[in-house]
């Protein structure tokens, strides 16, 4: 059964609701897993696991929202980005992701102009200083980034235990409109 997002009130609401649906897809992909399953690497990629995808998407969202909010982003250790450290639990990663999601909603709710210029250069040494985008672009990018990794999560989950995205929609009782 496909999922569709609820009708949006306006452009900002549409961006936020589509981002939330992609987050829900990622959360569904880890539904019912224990920490060992979340850390498993069921495909030939060296570090890619379901828990690591949750961690990566949360970190990426946090870094982009820091740019929008005008805050410095914490340094990231890319060598551990897609895996789970022994002390990490899926429950903790999901709780952190929910907190970051709530913060994202609060930051974007407080922006009066989604089309104002943002210097995204501080995000990465690979982005030249003075490179500008808008908060609207950032929300669109977060949708794209989250959707891409939610798709990866669907593949990993099916490789792990045979559960498909449709199986997980049914198992979680996700309504047709969220």
PDB file of C-alpha atoms in Angstrom:
ATOM      1  CA  UNK A   1       0.000   0.000   0.000  1.00  0.00           C
ATOM      2  CA  UNK A   2       1.510   3.380  -0.968  1.00  0.00           C
ATOM      3  CA  UNK A   3       1.594   6.241   1.479  1.00  0.00           C
ATOM      4  CA  UNK A   4       0.592   9.747   0.548  1.00  0.00           C
ATOM      5  CA  UNK A   5       1.216  12.861   2.558  1.00  0.00           C
ATOM      6  CA  UNK A   6      -1.685  14.911   3.820  1.00  0.00           C
ATOM      7  CA  UNK A   7      -2.841  17.944   1.879  1.00  0.00           C
ATOM      8  CA  UNK A   8      -0.580  20.925   2.574  1.00  0.00           C
ATOM      9  CA  UNK A   9      -1.772  24.318   3.733  1.00  0.00           C
ATOM     10  CA  UNK A  10       0.896  26.264   1.811  1.00  0.00           C
ATOM     11  CA  UNK A  11       4.329  25.967   0.218  1.00  0.00           C
ATOM     12  CA  UNK A  12       6.236  25.881   3.522  1.00  0.00           C
ATOM     13  CA  UNK A  13       3.875  23.265   4.921  1.00  0.00           C
ATOM     14  CA  UNK A  14       4.259  21.155   1.769  1.00  0.00           C
ATOM     15  CA  UNK A  15       8.040  21.119   2.082  1.00  0.00           C
ATOM     16  CA  UNK A  16       7.892  20.230   5.769  1.00  0.00           C
ATOM     17  CA  UNK A  17       5.245  17.518   5.310  1.00  0.00           C
ATOM     18  CA  UNK A  18       7.135  15.871   2.432  1.00  0.00           C
ATOM     19  CA  UNK A  19      10.314  15.878   4.536  1.00  0.00           C
ATOM     20  CA  UNK A  20       8.415  14.285   7.420  1.00  0.00           C
ATOM     21  CA  UNK A  21       7.044  11.554   5.144  1.00  0.00           C
ATOM     22  CA  UNK A  22      10.580  10.680   4.026  1.00  0.00           C
ATOM     23  CA  UNK A  23      11.684  10.572   7.668  1.00  0.00           C
ATOM     24  CA  UNK A  24       8.752   8.247   8.385  1.00  0.00           C
ATOM     25  CA  UNK A  25       9.901   5.971   5.544  1.00  0.00           C
ATOM     26  CA  UNK A  26      13.339   5.741   7.131  1.00  0.00           C
ATOM     27  CA  UNK A  27      11.852   5.062  10.584  1.00  0.00           C
ATOM     28  CA  UNK A  28       9.612   2.341   9.106  1.00  0.00           C
ATOM     29  CA  UNK A  29      12.674   0.658   7.609  1.00  0.00           C
ATOM     30  CA  UNK A  30      14.088   0.083  11.100  1.00  0.00           C
ATOM     31  CA  UNK A  31      10.768  -0.845  12.716  1.00  0.00           C
ATOM     32  CA  UNK A  32      11.039  -3.830  15.021  1.00  0.00           C
ATOM     33  CA  UNK A  33      14.809  -4.249  14.723  1.00  0.00           C
ATOM     34  CA  UNK A  34      17.105  -4.840  17.681  1.00  0.00           C
ATOM     35  CA  UNK A  35      20.531  -3.200  17.945  1.00  0.00           C
ATOM     36  CA  UNK A  36      22.337  -6.177  16.433  1.00  0.00           C
ATOM     37  CA  UNK A  37      20.068  -6.155  13.377  1.00  0.00           C
ATOM     38  CA  UNK A  38      20.352  -2.354  13.054  1.00  0.00           C
ATOM     39  CA  UNK A  39      24.160  -2.642  13.049  1.00  0.00           C
ATOM     40  CA  UNK A  40      24.246  -5.573  10.603  1.00  0.00           C
ATOM     41  CA  UNK A  41      25.721  -5.043   7.150  1.00  0.00           C
ATOM     42  CA  UNK A  42      23.599  -7.210   4.846  1.00  0.00           C
ATOM     43  CA  UNK A  43      25.114  -5.884   1.606  1.00  0.00           C
ATOM     44  CA  UNK A  44      28.745  -5.802   0.456  1.00  0.00           C
ATOM     45  CA  UNK A  45      29.285  -2.129   1.441  1.00  0.00           C
ATOM     46  CA  UNK A  46      31.925  -1.923   4.168  1.00  0.00           C
ATOM     47  CA  UNK A  47      30.132   0.227   6.745  1.00  0.00           C
ATOM     48  CA  UNK A  48      26.547   0.673   5.595  1.00  0.00           C
ATOM     49  CA  UNK A  49      23.904  -0.420   8.095  1.00  0.00           C
ATOM     50  CA  UNK A  50      20.376   0.665   8.936  1.00  0.00           C
ATOM     51  CA  UNK A  51      21.340   2.311  12.231  1.00  0.00           C
ATOM     52  CA  UNK A  52      24.154   4.132  10.445  1.00  0.00           C
ATOM     53  CA  UNK A  53      21.727   5.502   7.879  1.00  0.00           C
ATOM     54  CA  UNK A  54      19.571   6.918  10.684  1.00  0.00           C
ATOM     55  CA  UNK A  55      22.687   8.472  12.232  1.00  0.00           C
ATOM     56  CA  UNK A  56      23.891   9.920   8.923  1.00  0.00           C
ATOM     57  CA  UNK A  57      20.543  11.452   7.965  1.00  0.00           C
ATOM     58  CA  UNK A  58      20.197  12.981  11.442  1.00  0.00           C
ATOM     59  CA  UNK A  59      23.726  14.421  11.248  1.00  0.00           C
ATOM     60  CA  UNK A  60      23.177  15.795   7.759  1.00  0.00           C
ATOM     61  CA  UNK A  61      19.874  17.410   8.747  1.00  0.00           C
ATOM     62  CA  UNK A  62      21.464  18.911  11.854  1.00  0.00           C
ATOM     63  CA  UNK A  63      24.329  20.415   9.830  1.00  0.00           C
ATOM     64  CA  UNK A  64      22.003  21.971   7.262  1.00  0.00           C
ATOM     65  CA  UNK A  65      19.703  23.388   9.950  1.00  0.00           C
ATOM     66  CA  UNK A  66      22.727  24.843  11.736  1.00  0.00           C
ATOM     67  CA  UNK A  67      23.536  26.734   8.525  1.00  0.00           C
ATOM     68  CA  UNK A  68      19.952  28.025   8.265  1.00  0.00           C
ATOM     69  CA  UNK A  69      19.976  29.043  11.950  1.00  0.00           C
ATOM     70  CA  UNK A  70      23.392  30.711  11.632  1.00  0.00           C
ATOM     71  CA  UNK A  71      25.108  28.319  14.065  1.00  0.00           C
ATOM     72  CA  UNK A  72      28.429  26.519  13.658  1.00  0.00           C
ATOM     73  CA  UNK A  73      28.095  22.824  12.862  1.00  0.00           C
ATOM     74  CA  UNK A  74      29.927  20.211  14.909  1.00  0.00           C
ATOM     75  CA  UNK A  75      32.783  18.369  13.208  1.00  0.00           C
ATOM     76  CA  UNK A  76      31.851  15.006  11.691  1.00  0.00           C
ATOM     77  CA  UNK A  77      33.871  11.833  11.596  1.00  0.00           C
ATOM     78  CA  UNK A  78      33.029  10.496   8.151  1.00  0.00           C
ATOM     79  CA  UNK A  79      34.812   7.216   8.873  1.00  0.00           C
ATOM     80  CA  UNK A  80      32.047   6.233  11.317  1.00  0.00           C
ATOM     81  CA  UNK A  81      29.131   8.035   9.673  1.00  0.00           C
ATOM     82  CA  UNK A  82      27.303   5.031   8.219  1.00  0.00           C
ATOM     83  CA  UNK A  83      27.999   2.458  10.920  1.00  0.00           C
ATOM     84  CA  UNK A  84      26.977   2.007  14.540  1.00  0.00           C
ATOM     85  CA  UNK A  85      29.545   2.203  17.333  1.00  0.00           C
ATOM     86  CA  UNK A  86      29.242  -0.519  19.986  1.00  0.00           C
ATOM     87  CA  UNK A  87      27.849   1.975  22.504  1.00  0.00           C
ATOM     88  CA  UNK A  88      25.171   3.282  20.112  1.00  0.00           C
ATOM     89  CA  UNK A  89      21.656   1.908  20.222  1.00  0.00           C
ATOM     90  CA  UNK A  90      18.962   2.168  17.614  1.00  0.00           C
ATOM     91  CA  UNK A  91      16.607   3.640  20.219  1.00  0.00           C
ATOM     92  CA  UNK A  92      19.106   6.403  21.031  1.00  0.00           C
ATOM     93  CA  UNK A  93      19.718   7.148  17.347  1.00  0.00           C
ATOM     94  CA  UNK A  94      15.966   7.390  16.695  1.00  0.00           C
ATOM     95  CA  UNK A  95      15.459   9.632  19.737  1.00  0.00           C
ATOM     96  CA  UNK A  96      18.223  11.944  18.535  1.00  0.00           C
ATOM     97  CA  UNK A  97      16.736  11.976  15.035  1.00  0.00           C
ATOM     98  CA  UNK A  98      13.318  12.934  16.464  1.00  0.00           C
ATOM     99  CA  UNK A  99      14.884  15.793  18.471  1.00  0.00           C
ATOM    100  CA  UNK A 100      16.688  17.067  15.381  1.00  0.00           C
ATOM    101  CA  UNK A 101      13.459  16.777  13.356  1.00  0.00           C
ATOM    102  CA  UNK A 102      11.598  18.809  15.989  1.00  0.00           C
ATOM    103  CA  UNK A 103      14.352  21.423  15.987  1.00  0.00           C
ATOM    104  CA  UNK A 104      14.208  21.603  12.192  1.00  0.00           C
ATOM    105  CA  UNK A 105      10.467  22.269  12.358  1.00  0.00           C
ATOM    106  CA  UNK A 106      10.992  25.014  14.944  1.00  0.00           C
ATOM    107  CA  UNK A 107      13.777  26.697  12.966  1.00  0.00           C
ATOM    108  CA  UNK A 108      11.808  26.703   9.720  1.00  0.00           C
ATOM    109  CA  UNK A 109       8.612  27.848  11.428  1.00  0.00           C
ATOM    110  CA  UNK A 110      10.529  30.923  12.578  1.00  0.00           C
ATOM    111  CA  UNK A 111      11.773  31.902   9.126  1.00  0.00           C
ATOM    112  CA  UNK A 112       9.692  34.621   7.552  1.00  0.00           C
ATOM    113  CA  UNK A 113      11.437  34.491   4.163  1.00  0.00           C
ATOM    114  CA  UNK A 114      12.213  31.081   2.683  1.00  0.00           C
ATOM    115  CA  UNK A 115      13.937  32.815  -0.226  1.00  0.00           C
ATOM    116  CA  UNK A 116      16.555  34.802   1.701  1.00  0.00           C
ATOM    117  CA  UNK A 117      20.173  34.176   0.760  1.00  0.00           C
ATOM    118  CA  UNK A 118      22.268  31.840   2.923  1.00  0.00           C
ATOM    119  CA  UNK A 119      26.018  31.334   2.657  1.00  0.00           C
ATOM    120  CA  UNK A 120      26.359  27.548   2.693  1.00  0.00           C
ATOM    121  CA  UNK A 121      30.158  27.631   2.373  1.00  0.00           C
ATOM    122  CA  UNK A 122      30.715  26.917   6.093  1.00  0.00           C
ATOM    123  CA  UNK A 123      28.988  23.534   5.697  1.00  0.00           C
ATOM    124  CA  UNK A 124      31.962  21.866   4.010  1.00  0.00           C
ATOM    125  CA  UNK A 125      35.472  22.602   2.810  1.00  0.00           C
ATOM    126  CA  UNK A 126      34.253  21.294  -0.557  1.00  0.00           C
ATOM    127  CA  UNK A 127      31.780  24.195  -0.914  1.00  0.00           C
ATOM    128  CA  UNK A 128      33.388  27.530  -1.831  1.00  0.00           C
ATOM    129  CA  UNK A 129      32.813  30.366   0.650  1.00  0.00           C
ATOM    130  CA  UNK A 130      30.101  32.670  -0.560  1.00  0.00           C
ATOM    131  CA  UNK A 131      28.066  29.907  -2.224  1.00  0.00           C
ATOM    132  CA  UNK A 132      24.476  30.931  -1.674  1.00  0.00           C
ATOM    133  CA  UNK A 133      21.264  28.971  -1.415  1.00  0.00           C
ATOM    134  CA  UNK A 134      17.963  29.663   0.331  1.00  0.00           C
ATOM    135  CA  UNK A 135      16.097  28.044   3.222  1.00  0.00           C
ATOM    136  CA  UNK A 136      13.617  26.756   0.619  1.00  0.00           C
ATOM    137  CA  UNK A 137      16.505  25.096  -1.237  1.00  0.00           C
ATOM    138  CA  UNK A 138      17.763  23.583   2.047  1.00  0.00           C
ATOM    139  CA  UNK A 139      14.337  22.041   2.768  1.00  0.00           C
ATOM    140  CA  UNK A 140      14.221  20.675  -0.779  1.00  0.00           C
ATOM    141  CA  UNK A 141      17.729  19.279  -0.372  1.00  0.00           C
ATOM    142  CA  UNK A 142      16.791  17.633   2.939  1.00  0.00           C
ATOM    143  CA  UNK A 143      13.822  15.962   1.237  1.00  0.00           C
ATOM    144  CA  UNK A 144      16.119  14.656  -1.511  1.00  0.00           C
ATOM    145  CA  UNK A 145      18.826  13.490   0.921  1.00  0.00           C
ATOM    146  CA  UNK A 146      16.356  11.774   3.237  1.00  0.00           C
ATOM    147  CA  UNK A 147      14.458  10.130   0.366  1.00  0.00           C
ATOM    148  CA  UNK A 148      17.669   8.786  -1.156  1.00  0.00           C
ATOM    149  CA  UNK A 149      18.727   7.206   2.118  1.00  0.00           C
ATOM    150  CA  UNK A 150      15.211   5.950   2.905  1.00  0.00           C
ATOM    151  CA  UNK A 151      15.462   4.044  -0.383  1.00  0.00           C
ATOM    152  CA  UNK A 152      18.815   2.638   0.689  1.00  0.00           C
ATOM    153  CA  UNK A 153      17.198   1.617   3.979  1.00  0.00           C
ATOM    154  CA  UNK A 154      14.419  -0.230   2.130  1.00  0.00           C
ATOM    155  CA  UNK A 155      17.029  -2.268   0.258  1.00  0.00           C
ATOM    156  CA  UNK A 156      19.043  -2.987   3.395  1.00  0.00           C
ATOM    157  CA  UNK A 157      15.958  -4.067   5.321  1.00  0.00           C
ATOM    158  CA  UNK A 158      14.799  -6.412   2.582  1.00  0.00           C
ATOM    159  CA  UNK A 159      18.322  -7.886   2.359  1.00  0.00           C
ATOM    160  CA  UNK A 160      18.402  -8.259   6.145  1.00  0.00           C
ATOM    161  CA  UNK A 161      15.144 -10.107   6.775  1.00  0.00           C
ATOM    162  CA  UNK A 162      12.996 -10.008   3.643  1.00  0.00           C
ATOM    163  CA  UNK A 163      10.691  -7.229   4.897  1.00  0.00           C
ATOM    164  CA  UNK A 164       9.610  -4.917   2.091  1.00  0.00           C
ATOM    165  CA  UNK A 165       8.544  -1.297   2.421  1.00  0.00           C
ATOM    166  CA  UNK A 166       4.936  -2.385   1.836  1.00  0.00           C
ATOM    167  CA  UNK A 167       5.237  -5.009   4.592  1.00  0.00           C
ATOM    168  CA  UNK A 168       6.502  -2.337   6.984  1.00  0.00           C
ATOM    169  CA  UNK A 169       3.747   0.135   6.090  1.00  0.00           C
ATOM    170  CA  UNK A 170       1.260  -2.605   6.962  1.00  0.00           C
ATOM    171  CA  UNK A 171       3.142  -3.658  10.119  1.00  0.00           C
ATOM    172  CA  UNK A 172       3.336  -0.104  11.474  1.00  0.00           C
ATOM    173  CA  UNK A 173      -0.275   0.702  10.687  1.00  0.00           C
ATOM    174  CA  UNK A 174       0.824   3.783   8.810  1.00  0.00           C
ATOM    175  CA  UNK A 175      -2.304   5.472   7.517  1.00  0.00           C
ATOM    176  CA  UNK A 176      -2.699   6.104   3.817  1.00  0.00           C
ATOM    177  CA  UNK A 177      -2.492   9.847   4.504  1.00  0.00           C
ATOM    178  CA  UNK A 178       0.087  10.971   7.058  1.00  0.00           C
TER     179      UNK A 178
END
